[in-house]
Amino acid sequence: MRFSLSRRLLLSLPAGLAVAGAASRAVALPEPGQSSRDTLARLIGPRAADFDLRLDPSPTPRPWYRAVSQGGAVRVEGSDPVALTRGAYAFLKQAGAVSMSWEGDRVALPARFADFDSGRVGSAFRHRAYLNPCTYGYTTPWWDWQRWEREIDWMALHGADMPLALEGQEYIWRALWRETGLTDSDLAGHFSAAPFIPWERMGNIEAYLAPLSPRWIDKKRDLQGRMLERMRGLGMKPVLPAFAGYVPKAFADRHPEARIYRMRSWESFPGTYWLDPADPLFAQLAGRFLSLYGATYGDGDHYLADSFNETLPPLTDDGSDVRDAHYGDATANRSALTAPAVSPEHRDKRLAGYGRALYDSIRQTRPEAVWVMQGWLFGADRNFWSADAIRAFLSDVPDDRLMVLDIGNDRYPDVWTRAEAFHGKSWIYGYVHNYGGSNPVYGDLDFYQRDLKALTARGDTGNLAGFGVFPEGLHSNSVVYEYLYDLAWGALDKSPSDWLPSYLAARYGTVTPALIEAWKDLIAGCFRTRYWTPRWWRGEAGAYLLFKRPSVEAVEFADHPGDRAALSRAVAQLAALAAYRHADLATGDSTRRRAEGLAIAVDALIGTQQESLASWTADAAAYAGDAAEARDFVRQARLQVTVWGGSGGLHDYASKAWQGLYEDFYLARWTMFLDELRHATAAGEAFDQPAAVARLAAWELAWAERDAPIRSRKTTHPLQAVRDLIRSIGRA
C-alpha cells in the first residue's frame, strides 16, 4: 500500500499522536549572560562572582569581547554569550590561572587578579563550528548529561558557537516511521547499534548489530532536550538533523511504486534505500520530520541533510547507475570513481533538481532556515564531483539558505577553490584532524597558523561564514584544539612558538626555559604533520603499525611522519618478521621479545590516560538498563574499536592507543601471527598468509564477543615508568 497520508493531514496531526509524552521545548531561556555566568561558575567555583559579565547587543559583523581587570575585579564585555564566556576564559588563561582540557582542569586562582586590559578582541569568523556526525559514534554514544554538560562548557569557553547537535533524533525517526505504518518489529530491523548510528543517519548502513535499544532512544531524547536548552541559552546556533532521503528497507518494500533507489554498497555493507526528492513522498516525510522535531525539541535555524556521503547520486530514472556497485576500501578506490555514463547536461540538470528539492523540503516547514551540508563528498568523491557538478548541485538554492561545511582542509585542501568558494553560498572552513576516533599524536600547529592567516587575507573566499573543527573523535591532542580556537579568536599573528609560553603557563602554572624547549621539540618531533598518512597502508587501517592486522609485508611499512628517532627504533623492532622470513630464528626471537616487552610496558603506562578500553566498555555497560543490555552494549563497544564491521577495509579503522588494547588485542594478534610464521619457517614450509589472516579475523570476532571483565591498571609512578621505557628503547 502506498503511503496514504497526505502532506496536509500529516502536518495537521498533533505531535502527541506520535511523540507520546513529549513536551514542546519552547522553554524560557535564561536572561542574557546568565548561562555565561553559570558556565564560569562550574569551572572556577565561587570566584566567578568576581567577574562582571556584560552583553553589548550593538550590531556587529563579527563577535568580540574585552576583558579588563582593575583593583582585583574583572569586567568582561562581549557581543553575545559565547563571546562573553570566551573572553572570561581567555582572561584566566593569560593570567596563568586556568586550563580546561579533556585530560582534566587546572584551576589555580590568585588571591587578587593583576590589572589587565585585553582591548577589544574580535574573531575573524562569524561562526566557529564544532563536532562531526561521526563523533556521535566514535566518542559520545554512551555520554550522559553530566559529560555533555562539560563538553558544552568546553565549547563556550573556547568560543565555539555552532555545534552539530545530533543526539536524540532516533526518537523522531521512530515516531515518523510509525506514522507511515511501520511496526516496531520493522524498526528493530532498521536502526543500527549505538556506536554505528552516525553511518545509519548518513545513509551508509542499515540495521548493523540491530536492534537499537528503545531505552537508549528514550534516554537520548531526554538528553537532547537538555543539551539544546543549554546551547540556546548560551546563544549558540546548534545544527539540527533533517530528512536527507534515506528510508528503511521495510518502507521501500511497502512502496514499490515510489521512486526509491538502492544505493551503492558502502564498505561491503548492503546498499541502503534513498527516496528521490522528486517523489511526492519526499516532501511529505521531510516536512513531517521537521514538524515532529520542532514539537519535541523546538525549531532551529540550521538543519543538516547529507544525501550523498561517500556514495553517488542516481542520475538515471531507474537508479541503475548506483545499484549494487561496490566501493572497495576507503583508501583510494573511492576517489577513482567516475560519473556514470550520462551526458554532462543530463547530470547537471539532475543534480540541480536534487539540490533544489532538498532545500525546498526544509523551506516548506522552516522558511527562514538554512540547509547545512558537509562538503566532504566533494573531496572524497572528487572524480564525480567536478567543478561543474558542484556548481550544478548548488545552483538552484538561494545563496543565503545553504551553508557548506568544508571540513577536510587538512586532507582535501582544494575543495573550496575548485568549487569557486561554493558560488556565493555561505560556507565554513575547517579541519577534521581526528579520523576514526583514533588517537595518534599529531597536529601541525605551524600549518594551521599559516593556513588560516592566508585564508583570511584572500579576496576570493566569497561568503566565508566561519571556521570549524570537525573531529571524528575526541579525547586526544588537546593542544591542537586549544590553539585552533585561539587562532579563531584573535591569535592569527601568534606562531606556535609565540603562543606556547602562555599555553604552558595556564596548563602547568610554572614555565621554565627547559619546559618550553621540551615542548618545542615535542611539536617538531611528532605534531608536525597535517594528516596522519600511516593510518592507511596497503588498504589496512590502524593508527600505528602495531594496530594493523599483521602482514609479512610489515617490514616495508614507511616511517611515521615527524622526526622521532626513538619511535622509529621502536617500530623497527617489529621487523622481527624479516628475520623469520630469512630463517634467522634466533634474531627473530630476540627482537620479538623486545617488541613484546615494549608493548606490555606501554599498555601499563597509558593506564594514566583519561580513556582506556576499560573506561569505554564501562561507560557502555553503565548506559544499559539491565544486565543483558549491558552485555550487548559492551560487545558493540568492543567491536567498534577493533573489527568495526563489514568485510571491507574498516577493521582497525577506529583503533586506539588505549590500555587494554595494546597487550590484550594488538600484541595478542601479532603473537598469533608470528607463532604461525615462525612455525612455518622452522619447518621449511611456505607460509600461507591468507589462511593465517582468516584465522586472525575469526579470533578478532571471538575477542569482541568475550564477556570477561577488562582490567584497568594505573601506574603508581608514571614518570619513572616513562624513564624506564625510554631507556629500554635506547637499548634496543
XYZ file of C-alpha atoms in Angstrom, residues 101 110 218 222 289 536 560 677:
8
model
C 41.124 20.126 28.613
C 45.486 34.123 42.504
C 14.394 7.431 25.036
C 15.771 13.495 27.208
C 10.054 15.025 10.369
C 46.087 3.730 5.730
C 55.804 7.733 10.672
C 55.193 -17.599 10.711
